[in-house]
Amino acid sequence: MSLPLHTFATLQGFGPHARLLKALSLREALKSSFPPPSVAVDLRDPGLGDVDPAALAGAGYGAVVGMPGHGAASAAAGLPLVHSLRRDDVVAPGDVVRVEPKGSRISVLYRRGANSNSLFVTERCNSLCLMCSQPPRPDDDGWRLDELIDLVGLIDPDLSMLGVTGGEPTLLGRGLTRLLEATRAKLPSTRLHILSNGRLFHDAQLVERMAAAVGRATWAIPLYADIARVHDHVVQAPEAFEETLEGIHNLAEHGHAIEVRFVAHALTVPRLQGLAEFIWRNLPFVEHVALMGLEPMGFTRRNRDVLWIDPAEAGKAVANAAEYLARRGMTVSIYNTPLCLLPKVAWPLARRSISDWKQDYAPECEPCSMRDGCSGFFSSADLSWRGKDIRPIRDHEVMTV
Ligand code: SF4
């Protein structure tokens, strides 16, 4: 089962405002270089014995994650306490959480050991894709930037990859420059993977402001067809195809790494082979092409009638396009597509791509020999989205790959 990113807890001694805290075991807290006021020492391990909250307060730590029994001593020491989490396993040492006194909500903004972590920079977007899994909202959410810059300072510096997502991150303009500079300063060895529609990069001046990303980030930019009419319709934005292509070229000229992304559905699959040929002829410099299955959330659910395609049919088309590009030396991956929906020849290109917290398997997966290497499904994909072709792969089929 996927582990949620939110839970509720009893909060004691917190002021009215939300706080960002790095949960650390006592042992790690004592030797860590994270600023103590931003550290919540996790005392839930019963093997720890009695730890005096007054000593932790004296050392400057910001809070304690503990048990109800820590209440009196924490209050006496003036140390805020989080206890009685509705789901205890949602928060673990190493995680960074937002503690919201209003509503007693705990949100995990960084999860140590997760297969993906992202900075969610804005809910605003300048496109309105028919299959957007996180529909944009127009509200000004500029408050996120300062929190994200604080968050970057609390992420484990040995993290290998960090996503940047939205909404459309480039709408932050100079704010995105600040965020990129903060990641360069605090997480110098972490690679960034930035999801953007690339449209605003038709302005070369904006590209110049993203210099902090050169050499350490990949811009992941969607192209849904080889022709403007289809791409513009899918993203519901006239001129988007041209702006995106100009943006990709501007980024490349300035030394940025680029990934082209594609999402398979009924409107895009008919152009997929044409798109593969287009990418090979016009964008051979991109470092990666990611061909992805649909996530049935947000607008995708609302637009099911125009988007749904038999997943087995989509799998075949994706496998053909992937093979076409791979044969020409391009680096290609297939995301969010179960192995049993792909011809065997495409299995080496398929990735276990769905984030832990929203990934699931079907009952058919129980006896499957390839389960550990399979993306499975988005937990939001019920039977009606999975199609009729899910079937366990047996040992002898694996042996003949
Ligand atoms: S049966 Fe399940 S685990 Fe096996 S390949 Fe299909 S989706 Fe993946």
Short mmCIF file of C-alpha atoms and ligand atoms in Angstrom, two decimals:
data_model
loop_
_atom_site.label_atom_id
_atom_site.label_comp_id
_atom_site.label_asym_id
_atom_site.label_seq_id
_atom_site.Cartn_x
_atom_site.Cartn_y
_atom_site.Cartn_z
CA MET A 1 0.00 0.00 0.00
CA SER A 2 1.17 3.51 -0.76
CA LEU A 3 2.19 5.67 2.17
CA PRO A 4 0.28 8.97 2.32
CA LEU A 5 1.98 12.35 2.48
CA HIS A 6 -0.38 13.78 5.08
CA THR A 7 -1.68 12.82 8.47
CA PHE A 8 -3.09 14.48 11.58
CA ALA A 9 -1.61 14.63 15.05
CA THR A 10 -2.04 16.22 18.45
CA LEU A 11 0.08 19.36 18.61
CA GLN A 12 1.18 20.94 21.84
CA GLY A 13 2.99 24.24 22.30
CA PHE A 14 3.05 25.35 18.65
CA GLY A 15 2.22 28.99 17.86
CA PRO A 16 -0.42 29.96 15.33
CA HIS A 17 1.81 29.66 12.26
CA ALA A 18 2.85 26.65 10.19
CA ARG A 19 6.42 25.45 10.78
CA LEU A 20 8.85 23.44 8.73
CA LEU A 21 10.74 20.81 10.73
CA LYS A 22 13.35 18.15 9.99
CA ALA A 23 12.55 15.00 11.96
CA LEU A 24 15.73 13.31 13.19
CA SER A 25 16.49 10.49 15.58
CA LEU A 26 18.23 11.64 18.74
CA ARG A 27 21.48 10.03 17.65
CA GLU A 28 21.42 11.78 14.28
CA ALA A 29 20.25 15.09 15.72
CA LEU A 30 23.27 15.18 18.04
CA LYS A 31 25.73 14.97 15.15
CA SER A 32 23.80 16.69 12.38
CA SER A 33 24.61 20.07 10.90
CA PHE A 34 20.96 21.05 10.34
CA PRO A 35 20.07 24.15 12.36
CA PRO A 36 18.73 22.87 15.74
CA PRO A 37 15.71 25.23 15.78
CA SER A 38 14.50 23.48 12.59
CA VAL A 39 14.98 19.97 14.02
CA ALA A 40 12.21 17.92 15.65
CA VAL A 41 13.86 15.15 17.67
CA ASP A 42 11.99 11.88 17.19
CA LEU A 43 11.55 10.22 20.60
CA ARG A 44 9.05 7.55 19.53
CA ASP A 45 11.57 4.73 19.78
CA PRO A 46 10.70 3.02 23.09
CA GLY A 47 14.29 1.73 23.30
CA LEU A 48 15.50 5.29 23.88
CA GLY A 49 14.57 5.32 27.56
CA ASP A 50 13.94 8.62 29.31
CA VAL A 51 15.17 11.63 27.39
CA ASP A 52 14.77 14.94 29.17
CA PRO A 53 12.96 17.47 26.93
CA ALA A 54 14.56 20.24 29.00
CA ALA A 55 17.98 19.11 27.77
CA LEU A 56 16.73 19.15 24.17
CA ALA A 57 15.25 22.62 24.65
CA GLY A 58 18.56 23.73 26.16
CA ALA A 59 20.39 22.48 23.05
CA GLY A 60 18.13 24.65 20.93
CA TYR A 61 16.07 21.95 19.18
CA GLY A 62 12.82 23.17 17.70
CA ALA A 63 10.36 20.45 18.72
CA VAL A 64 9.87 16.82 19.66
CA VAL A 65 7.96 14.04 17.91
CA GLY A 66 6.97 11.81 20.78
CA MET A 67 4.28 10.14 22.82
CA PRO A 68 1.49 11.59 24.96
CA GLY A 69 3.70 10.75 27.96
CA HIS A 70 6.18 13.43 26.84
CA GLY A 71 3.48 16.10 27.26
CA ALA A 72 4.16 17.37 30.77
CA ALA A 73 7.96 17.51 30.51
CA SER A 74 7.81 19.14 27.03
CA ALA A 75 5.37 21.76 28.28
CA ALA A 76 7.58 22.47 31.29
CA ALA A 77 10.61 22.85 28.98
CA GLY A 78 8.67 25.04 26.53
CA LEU A 79 9.40 22.55 23.74
CA PRO A 80 6.62 22.03 21.16
CA LEU A 81 5.47 18.43 20.91
CA VAL A 82 3.84 16.41 18.09
CA HIS A 83 2.22 13.19 19.32
CA SER A 84 -0.52 10.67 18.60
CA LEU A 85 -0.09 10.78 14.82
CA ARG A 86 -3.15 9.28 13.20
CA ARG A 87 -0.72 7.23 11.11
CA ASP A 88 2.56 6.85 12.90
CA ASP A 89 4.46 5.61 9.84
CA VAL A 90 3.77 8.74 7.76
CA VAL A 91 6.64 10.58 9.48
CA ALA A 92 10.06 8.97 9.92
CA PRO A 93 13.50 10.29 10.86
CA GLY A 94 15.04 12.19 7.97
CA ASP A 95 11.72 13.52 6.68
CA VAL A 96 10.91 17.22 6.45
CA VAL A 97 7.38 18.07 7.52
CA ARG A 98 5.13 21.08 7.58
CA VAL A 99 3.32 21.25 10.93
CA GLU A 100 0.09 23.23 10.62
CA PRO A 101 -1.41 24.11 14.00
CA LYS A 102 -4.62 25.13 12.25
CA GLY A 103 -6.21 21.76 11.52
CA SER A 104 -3.45 19.79 13.32
CA ARG A 105 -2.19 18.60 9.98
CA ILE A 106 1.25 17.16 9.25
CA SER A 107 2.42 17.20 5.62
CA VAL A 108 5.57 15.43 4.46
CA LEU A 109 7.42 17.75 2.04
CA TYR A 110 10.51 15.54 1.79
CA ARG A 111 10.59 11.82 2.52
CA ARG A 112 14.00 10.23 3.10
CA GLY A 113 14.42 7.07 1.01
CA ALA A 114 11.38 7.69 -1.24
CA ASN A 115 11.86 6.85 -4.91
CA SER A 116 10.98 10.45 -5.76
CA ASN A 117 10.87 13.78 -3.97
CA SER A 118 9.75 17.07 -5.52
CA LEU A 119 9.51 20.76 -4.83
CA PHE A 120 5.97 21.81 -5.67
CA VAL A 121 6.49 25.41 -6.71
CA THR A 122 3.12 26.71 -7.86
CA GLU A 123 -0.44 25.71 -8.69
CA ARG A 124 -0.60 28.26 -11.50
CA CYS A 125 -0.13 27.28 -15.14
CA ASN A 126 -0.27 28.93 -18.55
CA SER A 127 -1.64 25.79 -20.23
CA LEU A 128 -4.73 23.73 -19.44
CA CYS A 129 -3.86 20.21 -20.59
CA LEU A 130 -6.82 17.92 -21.12
CA MET A 131 -5.12 15.22 -19.04
CA CYS A 132 -3.66 17.42 -16.30
CA SER A 133 -3.54 15.27 -13.17
CA GLN A 134 -3.18 18.32 -10.93
CA PRO A 135 -5.48 20.97 -12.40
CA PRO A 136 -4.04 24.46 -12.03
CA ARG A 137 -5.53 27.20 -9.86
CA PRO A 138 -5.12 30.88 -10.60
CA ASP A 139 -4.52 32.03 -7.00
CA ASP A 140 -1.29 33.82 -6.16
CA ASP A 141 0.73 31.23 -4.23
CA GLY A 142 3.98 33.17 -4.14
CA TRP A 143 4.24 32.29 -0.42
CA ARG A 144 5.52 28.88 -1.44
CA LEU A 145 8.88 30.22 -2.58
CA ASP A 146 10.26 31.17 0.85
CA GLU A 147 9.06 27.89 2.30
CA LEU A 148 10.73 25.97 -0.53
CA ILE A 149 13.99 27.79 -0.02
CA ASP A 150 13.83 26.81 3.69
CA LEU A 151 12.92 23.26 2.66
CA VAL A 152 15.96 22.97 0.39
CA GLY A 153 18.14 23.70 3.44
CA LEU A 154 16.61 20.74 5.31
CA ILE A 155 16.85 18.10 2.59
CA ASP A 156 19.57 15.47 2.98
CA PRO A 157 22.52 16.77 0.95
CA ASP A 158 23.31 13.28 -0.36
CA LEU A 159 19.98 13.15 -2.22
CA SER A 160 20.77 12.15 -5.79
CA MET A 161 17.68 13.51 -7.58
CA LEU A 162 15.08 16.16 -6.73
CA GLY A 163 12.05 17.02 -8.84
CA VAL A 164 10.72 20.53 -9.41
CA THR A 165 7.08 20.61 -10.39
CA GLY A 166 3.81 22.54 -10.44
CA GLY A 167 1.77 24.06 -12.14
CA GLU A 168 4.31 25.73 -14.38
CA PRO A 169 7.56 26.54 -12.55
CA THR A 170 8.70 29.15 -15.09
CA LEU A 171 5.80 31.40 -14.06
CA LEU A 172 7.91 32.17 -10.99
CA GLY A 173 10.39 34.06 -13.21
CA ARG A 174 13.11 35.45 -10.93
CA GLY A 175 11.65 33.39 -8.09
CA LEU A 176 12.68 30.25 -9.95
CA THR A 177 16.16 31.72 -10.36
CA ARG A 178 16.32 32.15 -6.56
CA LEU A 179 15.18 28.60 -5.98
CA LEU A 180 17.72 27.17 -8.44
CA GLU A 181 20.46 29.18 -6.77
CA ALA A 182 19.38 27.88 -3.35
CA THR A 183 19.53 24.28 -4.56
CA ARG A 184 22.98 24.90 -6.03
CA ALA A 185 24.18 26.29 -2.69
CA LYS A 186 22.56 23.73 -0.35
CA LEU A 187 22.39 20.61 -2.52
CA PRO A 188 25.41 20.92 -4.79
CA SER A 189 25.52 17.24 -5.70
CA THR A 190 21.78 16.77 -6.24
CA ARG A 191 20.50 16.65 -9.82
CA LEU A 192 17.25 18.46 -10.56
CA HIS A 193 14.49 17.20 -12.80
CA ILE A 194 12.25 20.17 -13.66
CA LEU A 195 8.82 19.64 -15.20
CA SER A 196 7.95 22.58 -17.43
CA ASN A 197 5.88 23.10 -20.55
CA GLY A 198 8.83 25.11 -21.85
CA ARG A 199 6.60 27.73 -23.48
CA LEU A 200 8.01 30.79 -21.72
CA PHE A 201 11.52 29.82 -22.82
CA HIS A 202 10.70 31.16 -26.26
CA ASP A 203 12.02 34.28 -24.50
CA ALA A 204 15.79 33.81 -24.51
CA GLN A 205 16.17 36.33 -21.67
CA LEU A 206 14.27 34.02 -19.33
CA VAL A 207 16.57 31.17 -20.33
CA GLU A 208 19.56 33.34 -19.39
CA ARG A 209 18.13 33.69 -15.86
CA MET A 210 18.23 29.90 -15.39
CA ALA A 211 22.03 29.65 -15.57
CA ALA A 212 22.13 27.99 -12.12
CA ALA A 213 20.52 24.93 -13.70
CA VAL A 214 23.14 24.36 -16.38
CA GLY A 215 25.04 21.14 -15.80
CA ARG A 216 22.90 20.00 -12.89
CA ALA A 217 19.29 19.94 -14.11
CA THR A 218 17.18 18.37 -16.81
CA TRP A 219 14.19 20.27 -18.15
CA ALA A 220 11.41 17.76 -18.81
CA ILE A 221 9.19 19.27 -21.50
CA PRO A 222 6.13 17.65 -23.09
CA LEU A 223 5.49 17.32 -26.79
CA TYR A 224 2.25 15.56 -27.61
CA ALA A 225 2.39 15.46 -31.40
CA ASP A 226 4.47 16.27 -34.44
CA ILE A 227 1.91 18.83 -35.57
CA ALA A 228 0.78 22.06 -33.91
CA ARG A 229 -2.94 21.39 -34.25
CA VAL A 230 -2.88 18.30 -32.05
CA HIS A 231 -0.34 19.55 -29.50
CA ASP A 232 -2.12 22.90 -29.09
CA HIS A 233 -5.46 21.15 -28.65
CA VAL A 234 -4.11 18.76 -26.01
CA VAL A 235 -2.60 21.60 -23.98
CA GLN A 236 -5.54 23.92 -24.77
CA ALA A 237 -3.25 26.80 -25.71
CA PRO A 238 -2.84 28.30 -29.19
CA GLU A 239 0.78 28.77 -30.35
CA ALA A 240 1.99 26.36 -27.65
CA PHE A 241 3.69 24.00 -30.13
CA GLU A 242 5.79 26.78 -31.64
CA GLU A 243 6.63 28.35 -28.28
CA THR A 244 7.66 25.00 -26.85
CA LEU A 245 9.91 24.12 -29.77
CA GLU A 246 11.51 27.56 -29.67
CA GLY A 247 11.93 27.12 -25.90
CA ILE A 248 13.62 23.74 -26.32
CA HIS A 249 16.05 25.18 -28.85
CA ASN A 250 16.80 28.22 -26.66
CA LEU A 251 17.52 25.97 -23.70
CA ALA A 252 19.77 23.73 -25.77
CA GLU A 253 21.67 26.73 -27.12
CA HIS A 254 22.36 27.83 -23.55
CA GLY A 255 23.75 24.41 -22.59
CA HIS A 256 20.74 22.99 -20.73
CA ALA A 257 19.84 19.30 -20.71
CA ILE A 258 16.37 18.44 -22.02
CA GLU A 259 14.01 15.52 -21.77
CA VAL A 260 11.02 15.29 -24.10
CA ARG A 261 7.90 13.82 -22.48
CA PHE A 262 4.85 12.28 -24.08
CA VAL A 263 1.62 11.03 -22.48
CA ALA A 264 -0.27 8.28 -24.32
CA HIS A 265 -4.03 8.68 -24.75
CA ALA A 266 -6.64 8.56 -27.49
CA LEU A 267 -5.70 12.00 -28.88
CA THR A 268 -1.95 11.50 -28.89
CA VAL A 269 -1.37 7.82 -29.73
CA PRO A 270 -2.41 8.25 -33.41
CA ARG A 271 0.49 10.76 -33.88
CA LEU A 272 3.04 8.90 -31.77
CA GLN A 273 5.03 7.29 -34.57
CA GLY A 274 5.09 10.66 -36.40
CA LEU A 275 6.28 12.31 -33.20
CA ALA A 276 9.09 9.77 -32.78
CA GLU A 277 10.27 10.55 -36.33
CA PHE A 278 9.94 14.30 -35.63
CA ILE A 279 12.06 14.02 -32.48
CA TRP A 280 14.72 12.00 -34.26
CA ARG A 281 14.92 14.50 -37.16
CA ASN A 282 14.53 17.79 -35.28
CA LEU A 283 15.51 17.23 -31.66
CA PRO A 284 18.28 14.60 -31.75
CA PHE A 285 20.18 16.58 -29.09
CA VAL A 286 17.69 15.87 -26.27
CA GLU A 287 19.21 13.64 -23.62
CA HIS A 288 16.12 11.55 -22.92
CA VAL A 289 12.65 10.77 -24.27
CA ALA A 290 10.03 9.59 -21.74
CA LEU A 291 6.88 7.94 -23.07
CA MET A 292 4.26 7.72 -20.35
CA GLY A 293 0.92 6.20 -19.45
CA LEU A 294 -2.00 8.29 -18.19
CA GLU A 295 -2.54 9.11 -14.53
CA PRO A 296 -6.31 9.00 -13.95
CA MET A 297 -6.55 12.06 -11.75
CA GLY A 298 -7.77 15.62 -12.15
CA PHE A 299 -8.82 16.57 -15.68
CA THR A 300 -8.04 13.07 -16.95
CA ARG A 301 -11.07 11.74 -15.10
CA ARG A 302 -13.25 14.56 -16.32
CA ASN A 303 -12.13 14.05 -19.92
CA ARG A 304 -12.19 10.27 -19.86
CA ASP A 305 -14.52 10.11 -22.88
CA VAL A 306 -12.00 11.77 -25.17
CA LEU A 307 -8.82 10.40 -23.59
CA TRP A 308 -9.37 6.74 -22.80
CA ILE A 309 -7.69 4.22 -24.99
CA ASP A 310 -7.28 0.52 -24.36
CA PRO A 311 -4.04 0.40 -22.32
CA ALA A 312 -2.84 -2.61 -24.34
CA GLU A 313 -3.18 -0.61 -27.58
CA ALA A 314 -1.36 2.34 -26.02
CA GLY A 315 1.34 -0.03 -24.75
CA LYS A 316 1.97 -1.39 -28.25
CA ALA A 317 2.22 2.09 -29.79
CA VAL A 318 4.54 3.29 -27.04
CA ALA A 319 6.75 0.21 -27.43
CA ASN A 320 7.03 0.76 -31.22
CA ALA A 321 7.98 4.43 -30.84
CA ALA A 322 10.43 3.63 -28.07
CA GLU A 323 12.10 0.97 -30.15
CA TYR A 324 12.29 3.33 -33.15
CA LEU A 325 14.13 5.95 -31.10
CA ALA A 326 16.31 3.48 -29.20
CA ARG A 327 17.46 1.87 -32.47
CA ARG A 328 18.67 5.29 -33.57
CA GLY A 329 20.76 5.71 -30.43
CA MET A 330 18.42 7.92 -28.44
CA THR A 331 17.88 7.27 -24.74
CA VAL A 332 14.24 6.33 -24.19
CA SER A 333 12.19 5.22 -21.19
CA ILE A 334 8.66 3.94 -20.87
CA TYR A 335 6.92 5.15 -17.70
CA ASN A 336 3.70 4.23 -15.92
CA THR A 337 3.05 1.23 -18.15
CA PRO A 338 2.72 -2.31 -16.74
CA LEU A 339 5.12 -4.82 -18.28
CA CYS A 340 2.30 -7.23 -19.18
CA LEU A 341 0.94 -4.56 -21.56
CA LEU A 342 4.25 -4.26 -23.40
CA PRO A 343 5.88 -6.62 -25.89
CA LYS A 344 8.85 -8.33 -24.25
CA VAL A 345 11.31 -6.52 -26.48
CA ALA A 346 10.32 -3.24 -24.77
CA TRP A 347 10.70 -4.47 -21.19
CA PRO A 348 14.29 -3.24 -20.82
CA LEU A 349 13.06 0.30 -21.57
CA ALA A 350 10.24 0.23 -18.99
CA ARG A 351 10.86 1.87 -15.62
CA ARG A 352 9.27 1.45 -12.22
CA SER A 353 8.32 5.08 -12.43
CA ILE A 354 5.33 5.80 -10.20
CA SER A 355 6.09 7.57 -6.91
CA ASP A 356 5.80 5.24 -3.90
CA TRP A 357 2.97 7.19 -2.33
CA LYS A 358 0.65 6.77 -5.33
CA GLN A 359 1.73 3.37 -6.68
CA ASP A 360 -0.26 0.16 -6.39
CA TYR A 361 -0.62 -3.35 -7.84
CA ALA A 362 -3.69 -5.33 -8.94
CA PRO A 363 -4.74 -8.70 -7.49
CA GLU A 364 -3.40 -10.28 -10.73
CA CYS A 365 0.07 -9.04 -9.79
CA GLU A 366 0.34 -11.31 -6.74
CA PRO A 367 1.90 -14.33 -8.56
CA CYS A 368 3.71 -12.24 -11.19
CA SER A 369 7.44 -12.94 -11.62
CA MET A 370 8.13 -9.39 -12.84
CA ARG A 371 6.36 -7.52 -10.07
CA ASP A 372 9.54 -6.06 -8.56
CA GLY A 373 10.53 -4.49 -11.86
CA CYS A 374 7.05 -3.37 -12.92
CA SER A 375 5.58 0.11 -12.56
CA GLY A 376 2.23 -1.38 -11.50
CA PHE A 377 -0.52 1.24 -11.47
CA PHE A 378 -1.40 4.61 -10.12
CA SER A 379 -3.51 3.91 -7.04
CA SER A 380 -6.15 6.10 -8.69
CA ALA A 381 -6.47 3.63 -11.61
CA ASP A 382 -9.41 1.38 -10.88
CA LEU A 383 -10.47 -1.55 -13.05
CA SER A 384 -12.13 0.71 -15.60
CA TRP A 385 -8.74 2.33 -16.36
CA ARG A 386 -6.59 -0.80 -16.22
CA GLY A 387 -8.18 -2.57 -19.19
CA LYS A 388 -8.68 -6.29 -19.59
CA ASP A 389 -5.16 -7.45 -20.40
CA ILE A 390 -3.44 -7.43 -17.02
CA ARG A 391 -2.02 -10.90 -16.43
CA PRO A 392 0.80 -12.25 -14.31
CA ILE A 393 4.04 -12.96 -16.11
CA ARG A 394 5.35 -16.47 -15.38
CA ASP A 395 8.93 -17.55 -14.74
CA HIS A 396 9.35 -19.30 -18.07
CA GLU A 397 8.37 -16.12 -19.97
CA VAL A 398 11.01 -14.16 -18.12
CA MET A 399 13.67 -16.74 -18.97
CA THR A 400 13.03 -16.30 -22.68
CA VAL A 401 13.52 -12.51 -22.75
S1 SF4 B 1 0.69 -8.60 -13.57
FE1 SF4 B 1 1.01 -6.74 -12.37
S2 SF4 B 1 3.16 -6.83 -11.72
FE2 SF4 B 1 2.90 -8.29 -13.40
S3 SF4 B 1 3.46 -7.16 -15.24
FE3 SF4 B 1 1.22 -7.00 -15.03
S4 SF4 B 1 0.89 -5.12 -13.88
FE4 SF4 B 1 3.05 -5.67 -13.64
#
